[in-house]
Amino acid sequence: MKFDLVVVGTGPAGLGVAFAYREARPADSVLLIDRSSLSTGGLCNDCKMNFTYPIGFPLEYWEAPEAERLLVCVREKLQPRILSRNNLGIYATRAQKLGASLLEVQQSHLGTDGGIALARDMKEQLERSGAAFSLGEKALDVREPDQVLVTDRREIRFEKLVIAPGRKGFAFLQKLMDSLGVPYVDNVVDIGLRLETREANYPIVRDYYDPKFHFPQKVRTFCTNSGRAFVVKEKYEAADGGAYFSVNGHAFSQRGQSNGLVNFALLKTVRFTEPLASGQEFARMLGQQAMLMGGGQPLMQRVGDFRLGKRSKKETFNEDLYDFSATLSGCTPGDIALAMPSKILRAIWRSMKLLDTIIPGVLHPSTIMYYPEIKLYGNRPRFIDGSFQARPGIWMVGDGAGTSRGITAAWASGIRAVEGMLGRR
Ligand SMILES: Cc1cc2nc3c(=O)[nH]c(=O)nc-3n(C[C@H](O)[C@H](O)[C@H](O)COP(=O)(O)OP(=O)(O)OC[C@H]3O[C@@H](n4cnc5c(N)ncnc54)[C@H](O)[C@@H]3O)c2cc1C
């Protein structure tokens, strides 16, 4: 069995590759495989899409002209309904006075249900155009000299191969880089926490769905969800085969009834240099440490307790003052200050206070802090050209390979790879 193009991963990076390639070479055979039943990343989790550079575009690889050119193509395909942003002047002015900034980003929001529908529609469009999908099939290895992809079901011969396994595919990508002899560099990590509060305490979301504040010391707000919004936990593998949870958030589309809550992350970007070999290992260990403290669950703490320097307890989440329940109920009430490295905590707490000055109320005693929220970006391959080619005939794109940090940039990465394979760059 041989295909002109095989794509591992049906997230936005893989879909971007498949659409761009089919449009350019309709007669060629294309196969997309995914170990899951459908694209598993943000496309199917809240699906807010950002159409303003540099959101989602790692600056090591992207400059504005190229990102903006490709964002036009991404827009054409995804047909986003850009949300309006209103009444932001006062927040932007306050932020500026405090040494922070509010980025104005063109966004759309489909919600988890809307994103799943979009992913299904994209798959059907590709199938109608003649591309083949194989879901529930896991890529295991590549035999480069034979141009063969080995999966848990079979061996597939390819002319060109794109590996786009996303964040959940780090281990696979790392193994592949080692076996193919692709050199790589360690990436940054984002470490922080997620806040959950009443929408009334963070009313900016009525005017701007996912407000992007940047604070000093490389702290930023990230992934805001409101309407029918929930905090969730995701399981990740640690190097020793153990596991840890990172919290995250999502919301459903605006069709259902709102639960009146908002959640968003505050993340600090950390770049490790020598002598530490792997920032990712460091972050994973923090995740495991939090698991240890939380008895196998993430930690949660009310801001009121945190301010007083005391841990939260189960009772904390029942008292009258605390007038809403945690949407991620399985977390363990505890003391985040014991679990988070102090330099990171200081930077984040300072940012929280700045945010509370910009939007008074967000640090209401009832506001819940969840820890940890960890974003890993995988080791970055050293590419042999600007189209993310890692070995001749093999491209590595998307969040897994560090060429993106969001849906639209992942899709743009896929188009860029195809432009390279067609000699159009
Ligand atoms: C819960 C969550 C919510 C998010 N919300 C947003 C958001 O609202 N907006 C936004 O811009 N970004 C969001 N993101 C980030 C976003 O998902 C990523 O930036 C984007 O999906 C990256 O695209 P990708 O194609 O590189 O990877 P992914 O979308 O992760 O897709 C990779 C695919 O590869 C498959 N795969 C992995 N390993 C293998 C293997 N060995 N064999 C076969 N298949 C494999 C996976 O099953 C997966 O479907 C979110 C991420 C998560 C986890």
mmCIF file with all atom_site columns, C-alpha atoms and ligand atoms in Angstrom, residues 7-16 32-50 55-56 108-112 134-141 149-152 163-173 194 209-210 212 222-225 232-234 236 247-251 375 377 397-411 413, ligand 1:
data_model
loop_
_atom_site.group_PDB
_atom_site.id
_atom_site.type_symbol
_atom_site.label_atom_id
_atom_site.label_alt_id
_atom_site.label_comp_id
_atom_site.label_asym_id
_atom_site.label_entity_id
_atom_site.label_seq_id
_atom_site.pdbx_PDB_ins_code
_atom_site.Cartn_x
_atom_site.Cartn_y
_atom_site.Cartn_z
_atom_site.occupancy
_atom_site.B_iso_or_equiv
_atom_site.pdbx_formal_charge
_atom_site.auth_seq_id
_atom_site.auth_comp_id
_atom_site.auth_asym_id
_atom_site.auth_atom_id
_atom_site.pdbx_PDB_model_num
ATOM   1   C CA  . VAL A 1 7   ? -0.241  12.611 7.312  1.00 0.00 ? 7   VAL A CA  1
ATOM   2   C CA  . VAL A 1 8   ? -0.022  11.481 10.934 1.00 0.00 ? 8   VAL A CA  1
ATOM   3   C CA  . GLY A 1 9   ? -2.517  13.481 13.015 1.00 0.00 ? 9   GLY A CA  1
ATOM   4   C CA  . THR A 1 10  ? -5.873  14.973 12.047 1.00 0.00 ? 10  THR A CA  1
ATOM   5   C CA  . GLY A 1 11  ? -5.567  18.128 14.160 1.00 0.00 ? 11  GLY A CA  1
ATOM   6   C CA  . PRO A 1 12  ? -5.493  21.531 12.469 1.00 0.00 ? 12  PRO A CA  1
ATOM   7   C CA  . ALA A 1 13  ? -1.872  21.062 11.338 1.00 0.00 ? 13  ALA A CA  1
ATOM   8   C CA  . GLY A 1 14  ? -2.698  17.769 9.600  1.00 0.00 ? 14  GLY A CA  1
ATOM   9   C CA  . LEU A 1 15  ? -5.909  19.176 8.131  1.00 0.00 ? 15  LEU A CA  1
ATOM   10  C CA  . GLY A 1 16  ? -4.048  22.264 6.887  1.00 0.00 ? 16  GLY A CA  1
ATOM   11  C CA  . LEU A 1 32  ? -4.545  10.781 7.121  1.00 0.00 ? 32  LEU A CA  1
ATOM   12  C CA  . ILE A 1 33  ? -4.235  8.590  10.183 1.00 0.00 ? 33  ILE A CA  1
ATOM   13  C CA  . ASP A 1 34  ? -5.061  9.356  13.797 1.00 0.00 ? 34  ASP A CA  1
ATOM   14  C CA  . ARG A 1 35  ? -4.728  7.203  16.839 1.00 0.00 ? 35  ARG A CA  1
ATOM   15  C CA  . SER A 1 36  ? -7.935  8.691  18.169 1.00 0.00 ? 36  SER A CA  1
ATOM   16  C CA  . SER A 1 37  ? -11.415 8.684  16.702 1.00 0.00 ? 37  SER A CA  1
ATOM   17  C CA  . LEU A 1 38  ? -11.284 12.374 15.769 1.00 0.00 ? 38  LEU A CA  1
ATOM   18  C CA  . SER A 1 39  ? -8.863  15.251 16.040 1.00 0.00 ? 39  SER A CA  1
ATOM   19  C CA  . THR A 1 40  ? -8.183  15.509 19.776 1.00 0.00 ? 40  THR A CA  1
ATOM   20  C CA  . GLY A 1 41  ? -6.789  19.007 20.279 1.00 0.00 ? 41  GLY A CA  1
ATOM   21  C CA  . GLY A 1 42  ? -8.372  22.421 20.607 1.00 0.00 ? 42  GLY A CA  1
ATOM   22  C CA  . LEU A 1 43  ? -10.401 22.049 17.453 1.00 0.00 ? 43  LEU A CA  1
ATOM   23  C CA  . CYS A 1 44  ? -12.650 19.780 19.506 1.00 0.00 ? 44  CYS A CA  1
ATOM   24  C CA  . ASN A 1 45  ? -12.105 21.546 22.845 1.00 0.00 ? 45  ASN A CA  1
ATOM   25  C CA  . ASP A 1 46  ? -13.697 24.982 23.039 1.00 0.00 ? 46  ASP A CA  1
ATOM   26  C CA  . CYS A 1 47  ? -12.392 25.922 19.588 1.00 0.00 ? 47  CYS A CA  1
ATOM   27  C CA  . LYS A 1 48  ? -11.676 29.579 19.923 1.00 0.00 ? 48  LYS A CA  1
ATOM   28  C CA  . MET A 1 49  ? -9.587  30.657 17.005 1.00 0.00 ? 49  MET A CA  1
ATOM   29  C CA  . ASN A 1 50  ? -7.243  33.622 16.927 1.00 0.00 ? 50  ASN A CA  1
ATOM   30  C CA  . ILE A 1 55  ? -1.043  34.805 18.871 1.00 0.00 ? 55  ILE A CA  1
ATOM   31  C CA  . GLY A 1 56  ? -0.170  31.129 18.480 1.00 0.00 ? 56  GLY A CA  1
ATOM   32  C CA  . SER A 1 108 ? -14.009 33.457 16.788 1.00 0.00 ? 108 SER A CA  1
ATOM   33  C CA  . HIS A 1 109 ? -15.521 30.958 19.217 1.00 0.00 ? 109 HIS A CA  1
ATOM   34  C CA  . LEU A 1 110 ? -17.346 27.778 18.294 1.00 0.00 ? 110 LEU A CA  1
ATOM   35  C CA  . GLY A 1 111 ? -17.340 25.998 21.649 1.00 0.00 ? 111 GLY A CA  1
ATOM   36  C CA  . THR A 1 112 ? -16.626 22.320 22.120 1.00 0.00 ? 112 THR A CA  1
ATOM   37  C CA  . SER A 1 134 ? -7.911  5.874  9.022  1.00 0.00 ? 134 SER A CA  1
ATOM   38  C CA  . LEU A 1 135 ? -8.961  6.662  12.583 1.00 0.00 ? 135 LEU A CA  1
ATOM   39  C CA  . GLY A 1 136 ? -7.990  4.604  15.611 1.00 0.00 ? 136 GLY A CA  1
ATOM   40  C CA  . GLU A 1 137 ? -4.649  3.760  13.958 1.00 0.00 ? 137 GLU A CA  1
ATOM   41  C CA  . LYS A 1 138 ? -1.487  4.656  15.810 1.00 0.00 ? 138 LYS A CA  1
ATOM   42  C CA  . ALA A 1 139 ? 1.786   5.505  14.097 1.00 0.00 ? 139 ALA A CA  1
ATOM   43  C CA  . LEU A 1 140 ? 4.681   3.741  15.788 1.00 0.00 ? 140 LEU A CA  1
ATOM   44  C CA  . ASP A 1 141 ? 7.803   4.231  13.725 1.00 0.00 ? 141 ASP A CA  1
ATOM   45  C CA  . LEU A 1 149 ? 5.414   4.244  8.154  1.00 0.00 ? 149 LEU A CA  1
ATOM   46  C CA  . VAL A 1 150 ? 4.861   1.479  10.688 1.00 0.00 ? 150 VAL A CA  1
ATOM   47  C CA  . THR A 1 151 ? 1.575   1.595  12.571 1.00 0.00 ? 151 THR A CA  1
ATOM   48  C CA  . ASP A 1 152 ? -0.136  -0.668 15.083 1.00 0.00 ? 152 ASP A CA  1
ATOM   49  C CA  . ILE A 1 163 ? 4.118   14.104 11.217 1.00 0.00 ? 163 ILE A CA  1
ATOM   50  C CA  . ALA A 1 164 ? 1.633   16.354 13.075 1.00 0.00 ? 164 ALA A CA  1
ATOM   51  C CA  . PRO A 1 165 ? 0.896   14.531 16.347 1.00 0.00 ? 165 PRO A CA  1
ATOM   52  C CA  . GLY A 1 166 ? 0.161   17.557 18.572 1.00 0.00 ? 166 GLY A CA  1
ATOM   53  C CA  . ARG A 1 167 ? 1.008   17.832 22.235 1.00 0.00 ? 167 ARG A CA  1
ATOM   54  C CA  . LYS A 1 168 ? -0.222  14.369 23.096 1.00 0.00 ? 168 LYS A CA  1
ATOM   55  C CA  . GLY A 1 169 ? 2.204   12.981 20.535 1.00 0.00 ? 169 GLY A CA  1
ATOM   56  C CA  . PHE A 1 170 ? 5.411   14.370 22.111 1.00 0.00 ? 170 PHE A CA  1
ATOM   57  C CA  . ALA A 1 171 ? 6.672   10.964 23.168 1.00 0.00 ? 171 ALA A CA  1
ATOM   58  C CA  . PHE A 1 172 ? 6.112   9.555  19.678 1.00 0.00 ? 172 PHE A CA  1
ATOM   59  C CA  . LEU A 1 173 ? 7.770   12.552 18.025 1.00 0.00 ? 173 LEU A CA  1
ATOM   60  C CA  . ARG A 1 194 ? -6.256  28.591 36.204 1.00 0.00 ? 194 ARG A CA  1
ATOM   61  C CA  . TYR A 1 209 ? -14.341 36.636 24.642 1.00 0.00 ? 209 TYR A CA  1
ATOM   62  C CA  . ASP A 1 210 ? -10.699 35.747 25.339 1.00 0.00 ? 210 ASP A CA  1
ATOM   63  C CA  . LYS A 1 212 ? -5.168  38.624 26.151 1.00 0.00 ? 212 LYS A CA  1
ATOM   64  C CA  . PHE A 1 222 ? -4.549  32.480 28.313 1.00 0.00 ? 222 PHE A CA  1
ATOM   65  C CA  . CYS A 1 223 ? -7.566  30.514 27.101 1.00 0.00 ? 223 CYS A CA  1
ATOM   66  C CA  . THR A 1 224 ? -10.504 32.324 28.667 1.00 0.00 ? 224 THR A CA  1
ATOM   67  C CA  . ASN A 1 225 ? -13.842 30.519 28.664 1.00 0.00 ? 225 ASN A CA  1
ATOM   68  C CA  . VAL A 1 232 ? -11.258 20.225 33.140 1.00 0.00 ? 232 VAL A CA  1
ATOM   69  C CA  . LYS A 1 233 ? -8.223  18.072 33.829 1.00 0.00 ? 233 LYS A CA  1
ATOM   70  C CA  . GLU A 1 234 ? -6.079  16.309 31.253 1.00 0.00 ? 234 GLU A CA  1
ATOM   71  C CA  . TYR A 1 236 ? -0.226  13.444 30.737 1.00 0.00 ? 236 TYR A CA  1
ATOM   72  C CA  . VAL A 1 247 ? -5.947  21.618 34.309 1.00 0.00 ? 247 VAL A CA  1
ATOM   73  C CA  . ASN A 1 248 ? -7.493  23.335 31.303 1.00 0.00 ? 248 ASN A CA  1
ATOM   74  C CA  . GLY A 1 249 ? -10.789 24.952 30.444 1.00 0.00 ? 249 GLY A CA  1
ATOM   75  C CA  . HIS A 1 250 ? -13.473 24.860 27.811 1.00 0.00 ? 250 HIS A CA  1
ATOM   76  C CA  . ALA A 1 251 ? -16.970 26.123 27.120 1.00 0.00 ? 251 ALA A CA  1
ATOM   77  C CA  . LYS A 1 375 ? 1.850   23.723 28.678 1.00 0.00 ? 375 LYS A CA  1
ATOM   78  C CA  . TYR A 1 377 ? 5.771   22.335 23.617 1.00 0.00 ? 377 TYR A CA  1
ATOM   79  C CA  . VAL A 1 397 ? 4.556   20.428 12.010 1.00 0.00 ? 397 VAL A CA  1
ATOM   80  C CA  . GLY A 1 398 ? 2.100   21.744 14.555 1.00 0.00 ? 398 GLY A CA  1
ATOM   81  C CA  . ASP A 1 399 ? 2.207   22.005 18.327 1.00 0.00 ? 399 ASP A CA  1
ATOM   82  C CA  . GLY A 1 400 ? 4.096   18.735 18.701 1.00 0.00 ? 400 GLY A CA  1
ATOM   83  C CA  . ALA A 1 401 ? 7.012   19.995 16.644 1.00 0.00 ? 401 ALA A CA  1
ATOM   84  C CA  . GLY A 1 402 ? 6.839   23.481 18.170 1.00 0.00 ? 402 GLY A CA  1
ATOM   85  C CA  . THR A 1 403 ? 5.856   25.318 14.967 1.00 0.00 ? 403 THR A CA  1
ATOM   86  C CA  . SER A 1 404 ? 2.567   26.495 16.530 1.00 0.00 ? 404 SER A CA  1
ATOM   87  C CA  . ARG A 1 405 ? 0.734   27.077 19.776 1.00 0.00 ? 405 ARG A CA  1
ATOM   88  C CA  . GLY A 1 406 ? -2.831  27.343 18.616 1.00 0.00 ? 406 GLY A CA  1
ATOM   89  C CA  . ILE A 1 407 ? -5.333  26.159 16.042 1.00 0.00 ? 407 ILE A CA  1
ATOM   90  C CA  . THR A 1 408 ? -4.809  28.785 13.364 1.00 0.00 ? 408 THR A CA  1
ATOM   91  C CA  . ALA A 1 409 ? -0.997  28.743 13.561 1.00 0.00 ? 409 ALA A CA  1
ATOM   92  C CA  . ALA A 1 410 ? -1.046  24.934 13.412 1.00 0.00 ? 410 ALA A CA  1
ATOM   93  C CA  . TRP A 1 411 ? -3.153  25.119 10.253 1.00 0.00 ? 411 TRP A CA  1
ATOM   94  C CA  . SER A 1 413 ? 2.180   25.501 9.617  1.00 0.00 ? 413 SER A CA  1
HETATM 95  C C1  . LIG B 2 .   ? -8.116  20.915 25.898 1.00 0.00 ? 1   LIG B C1  1
HETATM 96  C C2  . LIG B 2 .   ? -7.469  21.837 24.906 1.00 0.00 ? 1   LIG B C2  1
HETATM 97  C C3  . LIG B 2 .   ? -8.116  23.003 24.554 1.00 0.00 ? 1   LIG B C3  1
HETATM 98  C C4  . LIG B 2 .   ? -7.522  23.859 23.619 1.00 0.00 ? 1   LIG B C4  1
HETATM 99  N N1  . LIG B 2 .   ? -8.206  24.977 23.243 1.00 0.00 ? 1   LIG B N1  1
HETATM 100 C C5  . LIG B 2 .   ? -7.710  25.729 22.250 1.00 0.00 ? 1   LIG B C5  1
HETATM 101 C C6  . LIG B 2 .   ? -8.448  26.814 21.747 1.00 0.00 ? 1   LIG B C6  1
HETATM 102 O O1  . LIG B 2 .   ? -9.571  27.083 22.160 1.00 0.00 ? 1   LIG B O1  1
HETATM 103 N N2  . LIG B 2 .   ? -7.887  27.575 20.760 1.00 0.00 ? 1   LIG B N2  1
HETATM 104 C C7  . LIG B 2 .   ? -6.648  27.291 20.229 1.00 0.00 ? 1   LIG B C7  1
HETATM 105 O O2  . LIG B 2 .   ? -6.198  28.000 19.309 1.00 0.00 ? 1   LIG B O2  1
HETATM 106 N N3  . LIG B 2 .   ? -5.923  26.260 20.696 1.00 0.00 ? 1   LIG B N3  1
HETATM 107 C C8  . LIG B 2 .   ? -6.434  25.482 21.682 1.00 0.00 ? 1   LIG B C8  1
HETATM 108 N N4  . LIG B 2 .   ? -5.714  24.420 22.128 1.00 0.00 ? 1   LIG B N4  1
HETATM 109 C C9  . LIG B 2 .   ? -4.420  24.163 21.524 1.00 0.00 ? 1   LIG B C9  1
HETATM 110 C C10 . LIG B 2 .   ? -4.691  23.483 20.189 1.00 0.00 ? 1   LIG B C10 1
HETATM 111 O O3  . LIG B 2 .   ? -5.350  22.283 20.428 1.00 0.00 ? 1   LIG B O3  1
HETATM 112 C C11 . LIG B 2 .   ? -3.423  23.205 19.448 1.00 0.00 ? 1   LIG B C11 1
HETATM 113 O O4  . LIG B 2 .   ? -2.687  24.386 19.287 1.00 0.00 ? 1   LIG B O4  1
HETATM 114 C C12 . LIG B 2 .   ? -3.707  22.622 18.066 1.00 0.00 ? 1   LIG B C12 1
HETATM 115 O O5  . LIG B 2 .   ? -4.702  21.657 18.112 1.00 0.00 ? 1   LIG B O5  1
HETATM 116 C C13 . LIG B 2 .   ? -2.444  22.027 17.523 1.00 0.00 ? 1   LIG B C13 1
HETATM 117 O O6  . LIG B 2 .   ? -2.740  21.360 16.354 1.00 0.00 ? 1   LIG B O6  1
HETATM 118 P P1  . LIG B 2 .   ? -1.945  20.055 15.932 1.00 0.00 ? 1   LIG B P1  1
HETATM 119 O O7  . LIG B 2 .   ? -2.566  19.611 14.658 1.00 0.00 ? 1   LIG B O7  1
HETATM 120 O O8  . LIG B 2 .   ? -0.501  20.336 15.998 1.00 0.00 ? 1   LIG B O8  1
HETATM 121 O O9  . LIG B 2 .   ? -2.220  18.985 17.092 1.00 0.00 ? 1   LIG B O9  1
HETATM 122 P P2  . LIG B 2 .   ? -3.558  18.314 17.624 1.00 0.00 ? 1   LIG B P2  1
HETATM 123 O O10 . LIG B 2 .   ? -4.733  19.160 17.361 1.00 0.00 ? 1   LIG B O10 1
HETATM 124 O O11 . LIG B 2 .   ? -3.266  17.916 19.014 1.00 0.00 ? 1   LIG B O11 1
HETATM 125 O O12 . LIG B 2 .   ? -3.719  17.019 16.725 1.00 0.00 ? 1   LIG B O12 1
HETATM 126 C C14 . LIG B 2 .   ? -2.774  15.986 16.743 1.00 0.00 ? 1   LIG B C14 1
HETATM 127 C C15 . LIG B 2 .   ? -3.465  14.688 16.424 1.00 0.00 ? 1   LIG B C15 1
HETATM 128 O O13 . LIG B 2 .   ? -2.474  13.678 16.265 1.00 0.00 ? 1   LIG B O13 1
HETATM 129 C C16 . LIG B 2 .   ? -2.954  12.485 16.820 1.00 0.00 ? 1   LIG B C16 1
HETATM 130 N N5  . LIG B 2 .   ? -1.799  11.648 17.164 1.00 0.00 ? 1   LIG B N5  1
HETATM 131 C C17 . LIG B 2 .   ? -0.879  11.858 18.136 1.00 0.00 ? 1   LIG B C17 1
HETATM 132 N N6  . LIG B 2 .   ? 0.044   10.873 18.133 1.00 0.00 ? 1   LIG B N6  1
HETATM 133 C C18 . LIG B 2 .   ? -0.310  10.014 17.146 1.00 0.00 ? 1   LIG B C18 1
HETATM 134 C C19 . LIG B 2 .   ? 0.235   8.786  16.660 1.00 0.00 ? 1   LIG B C19 1
HETATM 135 N N7  . LIG B 2 .   ? 1.346   8.249  17.192 1.00 0.00 ? 1   LIG B N7  1
HETATM 136 N N8  . LIG B 2 .   ? -0.397  8.156  15.649 1.00 0.00 ? 1   LIG B N8  1
HETATM 137 C C20 . LIG B 2 .   ? -1.526  8.690  15.094 1.00 0.00 ? 1   LIG B C20 1
HETATM 138 N N9  . LIG B 2 .   ? -2.084  9.841  15.513 1.00 0.00 ? 1   LIG B N9  1
HETATM 139 C C21 . LIG B 2 .   ? -1.484  10.496 16.535 1.00 0.00 ? 1   LIG B C21 1
HETATM 140 C C22 . LIG B 2 .   ? -3.771  12.927 18.028 1.00 0.00 ? 1   LIG B C22 1
HETATM 141 O O14 . LIG B 2 .   ? -4.750  11.945 18.350 1.00 0.00 ? 1   LIG B O14 1
HETATM 142 C C23 . LIG B 2 .   ? -4.386  14.231 17.524 1.00 0.00 ? 1   LIG B C23 1
HETATM 143 O O15 . LIG B 2 .   ? -5.707  14.064 17.042 1.00 0.00 ? 1   LIG B O15 1
HETATM 144 C C24 . LIG B 2 .   ? -6.262  23.560 23.072 1.00 0.00 ? 1   LIG B C24 1
HETATM 145 C C25 . LIG B 2 .   ? -5.617  22.389 23.452 1.00 0.00 ? 1   LIG B C25 1
HETATM 146 C C26 . LIG B 2 .   ? -6.216  21.520 24.336 1.00 0.00 ? 1   LIG B C26 1
HETATM 147 C C27 . LIG B 2 .   ? -5.493  20.244 24.698 1.00 0.00 ? 1   LIG B C27 1
#
